[in-house]
Amino acid sequence: MNEMVAYFRSMDPAASGALLAAARILVILLVASLLQAVASRLIRTFRLFLERRRPASDQGRIQTLGRVFRYTAGAVIWVIAVSLVLNELGVSVAPILATAGVAGIASGFGAQSLIRDLFAGFFLLIEDQLREGDVVKLVGESGVVEEVTLRYVRLRNFEGHVIFVPNGEIKTVKNLTRDFAQAVIEVGVAYREDVDEALGVMRKVGMGMRADPEFGKSIAEDVEIIGVERLDDSAVALRCRLKVVPASSQWSVRREFLRRLKKAYDESGIEIPYPHFTVYA
């Protein structure tokens, strides 16, 4: 040990300082690599913990957030490490930071939409406003969510068209399939028909669908009869609704209910009026 100390003392001061600076730089890089590895491991462990606790529909959102946190942690660690390395090399960091700040402001003005998309996408994921597989309506476009990223939401509409919606353009999220949905049915009957009888047929059709082995698993509760909704010019509008469980299609339930209701009204002799003209010669 004494020989090593004597060796460093015998070296040229400039060479000794350079050697110490190189040693400190090496230590900085090693510590930065270690911190990045630890941060990645912690984030990965937390992500796996959430994936085990959350349903399958949340897996994509959790993985995206894990990547965001991992990249952010790595960027912060290496920015600090590079600043310390430059300081050891005798390079003043202040002018570089000032230049980077000016450049960041200039590029920020040119990339406002991109930054807005990234921030909006981050809060979309954090607040769990939509998930892959949800049916949503965004900025006038509706469809099934196929992918959610920090930059955009990818939808596929009923016609099969793919729609990319930038996150910064999303002001309101209308989620049509979160937790549960209501299949609302409205039908008109002629004024001469007995309203109570028509509502009774509605209730009977709803009970039949609830007991159906195919559609019953999609319906959470018995049919709710709302009653007379409106008195139109040529019909009495009746309304009811069915509560549909998550991940089920309220539209298919509604279509089947209307099919069965039309058949039941025909069998009971209840008229569903339609516009028609009488021409006199």
Coordinates of C-alpha atoms in Angstrom, one line a residue, residues 182-185 199-211 219-227 239-244 253 257 261:
Q182 CA -78.0 -1.1 -21.4
A183 CA -79.7 -2.4 -24.5
V184 CA -82.5 0.1 -24.9
I185 CA -85.5 -1.0 -27.0
L199 CA -96.0 -4.0 -22.2
G200 CA -96.8 -7.4 -20.9
V201 CA -95.6 -9.0 -24.1
M202 CA -92.4 -7.0 -23.8
R203 CA -91.9 -8.4 -20.3
K204 CA -92.6 -11.9 -21.5
V205 CA -90.0 -11.6 -24.4
G206 CA -87.4 -10.2 -21.9
M207 CA -88.0 -13.2 -19.5
G208 CA -87.6 -15.6 -22.4
M209 CA -84.3 -14.0 -23.4
R210 CA -83.1 -14.2 -19.8
A211 CA -83.9 -17.9 -19.8
I219 CA -78.1 -10.4 -19.6
A220 CA -77.4 -9.4 -16.0
E221 CA -80.9 -8.5 -14.8
D222 CA -84.5 -9.0 -15.7
V223 CA -86.0 -6.7 -18.4
E224 CA -86.8 -3.2 -17.0
I225 CA -90.1 -1.9 -18.4
I226 CA -89.8 1.9 -18.7
G227 CA -93.4 2.3 -20.0
R239 CA -89.6 1.6 -24.1
C240 CA -87.7 -1.0 -22.0
R241 CA -84.1 -1.9 -21.4
L242 CA -81.9 -4.9 -20.7
K243 CA -78.7 -4.6 -18.6
V244 CA -75.9 -6.4 -20.4
V253 CA -79.0 -8.5 -27.6
F257 CA -85.0 -8.7 -28.6
L261 CA -90.8 -8.9 -30.0

